[in-house]
XYZ file of C-alpha atoms in Angstrom:
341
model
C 57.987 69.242 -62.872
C 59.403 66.393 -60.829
C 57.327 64.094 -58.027
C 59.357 63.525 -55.519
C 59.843 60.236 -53.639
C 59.393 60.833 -49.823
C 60.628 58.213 -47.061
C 59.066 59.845 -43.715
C 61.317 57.776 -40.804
C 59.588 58.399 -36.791
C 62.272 59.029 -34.597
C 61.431 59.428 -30.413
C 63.574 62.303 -29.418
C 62.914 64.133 -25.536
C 60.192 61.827 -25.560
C 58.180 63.323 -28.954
C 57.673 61.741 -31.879
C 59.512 63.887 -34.644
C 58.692 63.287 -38.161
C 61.558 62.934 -40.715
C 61.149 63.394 -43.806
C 63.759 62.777 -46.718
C 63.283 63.396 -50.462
C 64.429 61.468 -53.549
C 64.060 61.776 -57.394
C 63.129 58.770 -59.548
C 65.930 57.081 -60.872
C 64.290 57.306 -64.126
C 62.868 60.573 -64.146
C 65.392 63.231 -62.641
C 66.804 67.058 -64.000
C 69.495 66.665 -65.976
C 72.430 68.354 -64.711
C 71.960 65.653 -61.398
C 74.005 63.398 -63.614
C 77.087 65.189 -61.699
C 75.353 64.272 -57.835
C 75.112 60.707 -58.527
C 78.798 59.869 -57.872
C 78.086 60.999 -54.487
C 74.150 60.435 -53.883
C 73.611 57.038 -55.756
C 70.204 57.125 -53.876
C 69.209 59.886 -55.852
C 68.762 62.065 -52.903
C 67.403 65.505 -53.371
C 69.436 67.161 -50.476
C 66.633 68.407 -48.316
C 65.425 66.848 -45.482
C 62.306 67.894 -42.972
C 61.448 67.887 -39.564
C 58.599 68.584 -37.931
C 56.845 68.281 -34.796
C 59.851 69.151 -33.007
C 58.867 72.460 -31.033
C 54.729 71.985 -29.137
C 52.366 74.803 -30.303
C 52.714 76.315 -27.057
C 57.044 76.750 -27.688
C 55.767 78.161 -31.531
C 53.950 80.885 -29.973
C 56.416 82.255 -27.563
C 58.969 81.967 -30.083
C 56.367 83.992 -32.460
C 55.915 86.577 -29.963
C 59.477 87.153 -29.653
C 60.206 87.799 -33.147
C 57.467 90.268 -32.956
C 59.525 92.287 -30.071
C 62.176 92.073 -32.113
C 60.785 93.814 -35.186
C 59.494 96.353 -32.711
C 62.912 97.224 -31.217
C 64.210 97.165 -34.868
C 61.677 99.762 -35.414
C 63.173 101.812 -32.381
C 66.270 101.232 -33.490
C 67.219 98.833 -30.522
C 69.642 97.271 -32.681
C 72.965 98.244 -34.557
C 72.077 100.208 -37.682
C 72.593 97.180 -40.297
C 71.111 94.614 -38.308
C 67.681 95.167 -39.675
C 66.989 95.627 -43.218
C 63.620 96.576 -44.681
C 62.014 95.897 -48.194
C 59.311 98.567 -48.957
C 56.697 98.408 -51.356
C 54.452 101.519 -52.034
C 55.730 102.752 -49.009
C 54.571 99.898 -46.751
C 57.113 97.366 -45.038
C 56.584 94.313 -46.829
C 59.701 92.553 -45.450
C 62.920 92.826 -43.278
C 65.850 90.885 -42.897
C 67.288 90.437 -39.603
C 70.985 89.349 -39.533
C 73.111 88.631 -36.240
C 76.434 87.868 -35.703
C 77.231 88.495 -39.154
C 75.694 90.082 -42.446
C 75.992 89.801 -45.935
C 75.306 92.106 -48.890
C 72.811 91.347 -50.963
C 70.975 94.296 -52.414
C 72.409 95.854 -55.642
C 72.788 98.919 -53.389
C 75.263 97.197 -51.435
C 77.330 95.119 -53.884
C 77.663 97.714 -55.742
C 80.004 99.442 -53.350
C 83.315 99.114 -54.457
C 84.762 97.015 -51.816
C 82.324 94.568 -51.272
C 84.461 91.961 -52.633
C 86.562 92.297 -49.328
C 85.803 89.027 -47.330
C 83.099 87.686 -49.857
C 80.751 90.476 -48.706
C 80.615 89.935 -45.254
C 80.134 91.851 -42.374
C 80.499 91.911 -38.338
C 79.001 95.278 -38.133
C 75.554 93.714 -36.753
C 74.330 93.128 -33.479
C 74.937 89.792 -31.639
C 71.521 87.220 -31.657
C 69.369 87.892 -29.110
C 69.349 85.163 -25.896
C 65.668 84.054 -27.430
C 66.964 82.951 -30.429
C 69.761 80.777 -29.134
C 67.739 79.359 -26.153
C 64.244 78.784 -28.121
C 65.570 77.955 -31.263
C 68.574 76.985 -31.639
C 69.122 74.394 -28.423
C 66.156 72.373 -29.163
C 68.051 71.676 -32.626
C 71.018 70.752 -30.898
C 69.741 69.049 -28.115
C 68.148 66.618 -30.903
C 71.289 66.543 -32.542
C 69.792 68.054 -35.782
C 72.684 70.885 -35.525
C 76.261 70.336 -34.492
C 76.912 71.537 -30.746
C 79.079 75.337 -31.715
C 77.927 75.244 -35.308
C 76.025 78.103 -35.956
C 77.378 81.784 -36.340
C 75.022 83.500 -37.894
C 71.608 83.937 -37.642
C 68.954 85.949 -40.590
C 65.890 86.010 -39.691
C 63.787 87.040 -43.164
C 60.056 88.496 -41.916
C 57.322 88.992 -44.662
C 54.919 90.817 -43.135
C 52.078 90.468 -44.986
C 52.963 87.356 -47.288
C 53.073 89.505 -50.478
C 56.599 90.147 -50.803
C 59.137 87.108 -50.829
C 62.264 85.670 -52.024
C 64.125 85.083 -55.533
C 65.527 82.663 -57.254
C 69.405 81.994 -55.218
C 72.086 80.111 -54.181
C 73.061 80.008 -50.969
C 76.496 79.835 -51.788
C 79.283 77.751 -50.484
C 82.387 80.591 -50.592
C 80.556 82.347 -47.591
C 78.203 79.546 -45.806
C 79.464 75.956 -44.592
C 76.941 73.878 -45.446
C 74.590 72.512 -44.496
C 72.227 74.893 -43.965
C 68.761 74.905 -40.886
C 65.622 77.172 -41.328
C 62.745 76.978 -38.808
C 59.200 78.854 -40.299
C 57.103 80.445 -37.905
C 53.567 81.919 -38.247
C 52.247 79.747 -40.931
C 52.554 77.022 -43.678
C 54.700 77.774 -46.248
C 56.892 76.230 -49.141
C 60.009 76.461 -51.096
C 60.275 76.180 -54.203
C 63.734 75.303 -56.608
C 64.178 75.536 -60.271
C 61.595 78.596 -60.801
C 61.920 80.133 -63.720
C 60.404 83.796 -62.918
C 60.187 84.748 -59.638
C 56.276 85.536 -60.167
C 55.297 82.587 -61.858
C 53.432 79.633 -60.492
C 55.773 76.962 -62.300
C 59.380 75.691 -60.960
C 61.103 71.879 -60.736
C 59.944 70.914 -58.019
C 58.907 72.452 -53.932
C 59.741 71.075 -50.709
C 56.396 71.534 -48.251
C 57.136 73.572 -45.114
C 54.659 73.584 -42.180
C 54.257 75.961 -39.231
C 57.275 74.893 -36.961
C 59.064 72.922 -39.730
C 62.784 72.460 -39.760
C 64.264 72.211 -43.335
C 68.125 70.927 -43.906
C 69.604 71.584 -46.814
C 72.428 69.350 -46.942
C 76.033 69.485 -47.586
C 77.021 69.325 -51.442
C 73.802 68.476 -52.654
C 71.669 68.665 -55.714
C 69.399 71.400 -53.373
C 72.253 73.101 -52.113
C 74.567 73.377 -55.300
C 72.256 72.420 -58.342
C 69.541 74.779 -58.346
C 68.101 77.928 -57.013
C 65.025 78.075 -54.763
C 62.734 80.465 -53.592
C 59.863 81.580 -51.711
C 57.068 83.333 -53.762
C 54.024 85.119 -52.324
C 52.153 82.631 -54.190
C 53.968 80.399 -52.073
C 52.891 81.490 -48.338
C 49.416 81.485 -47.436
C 49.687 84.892 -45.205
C 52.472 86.318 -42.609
C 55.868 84.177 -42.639
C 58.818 84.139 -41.113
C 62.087 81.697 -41.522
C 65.306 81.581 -39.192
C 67.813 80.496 -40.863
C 70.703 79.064 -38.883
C 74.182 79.098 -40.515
C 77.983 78.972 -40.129
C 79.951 81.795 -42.058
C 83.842 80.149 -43.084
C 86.231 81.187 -40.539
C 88.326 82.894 -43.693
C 85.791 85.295 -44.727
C 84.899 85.737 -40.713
C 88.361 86.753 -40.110
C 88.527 88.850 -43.210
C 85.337 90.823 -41.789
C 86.314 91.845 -38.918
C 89.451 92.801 -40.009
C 87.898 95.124 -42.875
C 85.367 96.500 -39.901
C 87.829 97.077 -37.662
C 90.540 98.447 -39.741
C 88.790 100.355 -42.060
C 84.927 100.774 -41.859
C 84.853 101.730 -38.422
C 87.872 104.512 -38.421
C 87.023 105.615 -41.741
C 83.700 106.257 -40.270
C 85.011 108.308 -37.375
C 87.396 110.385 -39.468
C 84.880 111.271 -41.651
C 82.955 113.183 -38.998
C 84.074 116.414 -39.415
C 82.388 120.401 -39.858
C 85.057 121.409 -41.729
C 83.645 122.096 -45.770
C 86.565 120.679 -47.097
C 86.256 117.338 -44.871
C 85.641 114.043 -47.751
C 82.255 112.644 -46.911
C 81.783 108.804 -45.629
C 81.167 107.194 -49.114
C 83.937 108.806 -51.073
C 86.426 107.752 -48.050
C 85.339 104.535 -48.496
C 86.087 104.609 -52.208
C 89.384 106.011 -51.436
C 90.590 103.196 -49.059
C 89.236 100.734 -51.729
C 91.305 102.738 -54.441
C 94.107 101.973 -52.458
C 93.830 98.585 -51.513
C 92.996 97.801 -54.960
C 96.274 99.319 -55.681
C 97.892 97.528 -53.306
C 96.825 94.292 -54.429
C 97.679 94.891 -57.930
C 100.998 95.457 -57.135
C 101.779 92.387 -55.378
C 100.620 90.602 -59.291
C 102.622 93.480 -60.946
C 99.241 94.845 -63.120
C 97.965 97.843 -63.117
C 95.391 99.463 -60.583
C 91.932 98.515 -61.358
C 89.620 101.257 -62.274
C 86.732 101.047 -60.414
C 83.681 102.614 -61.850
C 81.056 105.078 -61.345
C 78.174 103.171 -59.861
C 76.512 106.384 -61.251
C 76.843 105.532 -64.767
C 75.775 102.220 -63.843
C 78.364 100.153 -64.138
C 80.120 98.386 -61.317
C 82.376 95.233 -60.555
C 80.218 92.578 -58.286
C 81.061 89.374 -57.024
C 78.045 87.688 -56.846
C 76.167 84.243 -57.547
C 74.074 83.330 -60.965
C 71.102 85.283 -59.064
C 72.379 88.481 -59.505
C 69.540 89.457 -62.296
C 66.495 88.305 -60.098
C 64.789 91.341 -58.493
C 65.870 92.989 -55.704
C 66.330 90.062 -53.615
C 69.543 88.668 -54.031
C 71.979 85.995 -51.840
C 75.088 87.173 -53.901
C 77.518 84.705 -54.048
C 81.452 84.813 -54.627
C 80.874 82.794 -57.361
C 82.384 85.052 -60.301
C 82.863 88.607 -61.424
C 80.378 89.633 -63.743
C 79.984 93.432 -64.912
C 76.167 94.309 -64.520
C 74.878 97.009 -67.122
């Protein structure tokens, strides 16, 4: 494990006294694959830095109370179908990830659909962030000029309900997200932990401490970002969490999702709704227009189609990043193609 070196700077911002705090590795005791940072962070800079004391107790609780209205309309199904996605455990709800604006898969259940290469994994198909989240949380940020003014278009909102179910070992990867990358956590004290070897063991490099109301920044090409994976174990919250994270998606794989919504998922959907017993159900229409624009594409390089297989004999094509093996919660990537068995 690694102590960190933390310079804590006290900067006056709407008149409150905001604590930031950056951290740093000893020059001569740091992981060995930073040799390839130093070029660019000489300082030894981890690539996280910390806010805190930037929303008052009393702005904490309203934004609290409004992420609990929006699990309950979630629950009533207030919200576009993929908006809210739940992780059950012994058939309780241990956590759900909210994503608005824009989604992207990251169970095994989704990548292994065969066209969720098409842009990176993304998808529109979500509903838009409520007014709370942009006016509560995300202003304050940009009035203090933590976050770029038209920066953010995308907002997850990962709730673990009872603290018992978290997060693997990821990447946040930089083929779908422009980094950096801003989480707030709500409800209580939490941390986040990089460089964990097993997702339920109490070991790992080193963890970044994250208060009630914390802001964490993980910066743009950095050893945090793009050197090793964190997490959040349940041995790492102390009881119900919740972190909005605030992110841009590249306008590339944007474009490419909304052209893949609107040009296939969403018609493909409609002509799929049918009596008739010979009608071809939703999924295998999906794997047809795949087929096909796997054929397409192979065409253009003058191979042969791609055979896409059977998720049923367990075997499919993912693009994902070097998390793909941890658990059930996965940030896939765009990283590589690796054939899971």
């Amino acid at each position: 494990a690694y102590d960190l070196i933390t310079k804590k700077t006290i900067l006056q911002i709407n008149g409150r006294n905001i604590t930031k705090t950056e951290y740093f590795f000893s020059p001569d005791y740091h992981p060995s694959n930073f040799v390839s940072f130093v070029k660019e962070f000489p300082d030894y800079r981890v690539g996280v830095v910390t806010y805190e004391n930037l929303y008052t107790h009393e702005e904490l609780l309203e934004i609290e109370r409004e992420c609990y209205e929006t699990e309950k309309k979630c629950f009533h199904n207030h919200y576009l179908p993929m908006t809210g996605q739940t992780t059950c455990v012994s058939e309780k709800v241990r956590r759900t990830k909210f994503f608005f604006g824009a989604r992207y898969m990251w169970s095994r259940v989704q990548l292994s659909e065969p066209h969720s290469f098409v842009g990176a994994g993304v998808r529109t198909d979500v509903s838009e962030p409520p007014r709370w989240l942009r006016t509560l949380v995300e202003r304050p940020m940009v009035d203090a000029k933590i976050i770029p003014k038209d920066f953010v278009n995308s907002i997850t909102m990962n709730v673990y309900h009872d603290g018992k179910e978290g997060l693997a070992q990821h990447f946040d990867d930089a083929v779908r997200f422009k980094q950096p990358i801003f989480t707030l956590r709500i409800f209580s004290d939490c941390r986040l932990s990089f460089g964990s070897q097993f997702y339920g063991f109490c070991n790992g490099a080193f963890c970044i401490p994250m208060s009630r109301g914390c802001i964490t920044v993980m910066e743009e090409n950095s050893y945090a970002a793009n050197g090793i994976k964190h997490c959040v174990r349940p041995c790492d919250m102390t009881g119900k969490s919740s972190a909005i994270i605030l992110r841009q998606m590249h306008e590339r794989v944007m474009k490419e999702a909304k052209i893949y919504d609107e040009s296939v998922d969403f018609p493909t959907h409609f002509s799929t709704l049918s009596l008739h017993e010979e009608s071809v159900s939703y999924a295998d229409q999906k794997k047809i227009e795949a087929e096909a624009m796997l054929t397409k594409c192979s065409e253009q390089f003058n191979n042969a189609p791609l055979k896409l297989d059977q998720t049923q004999n367990g075997n499919c094509l993912l693009y994902t990043s070097d998390a793909a093996d941890d658990l059930l919660c996965v940030d896939l990537g765009g990283r590589r193609i690796i054939k899971k068995k």
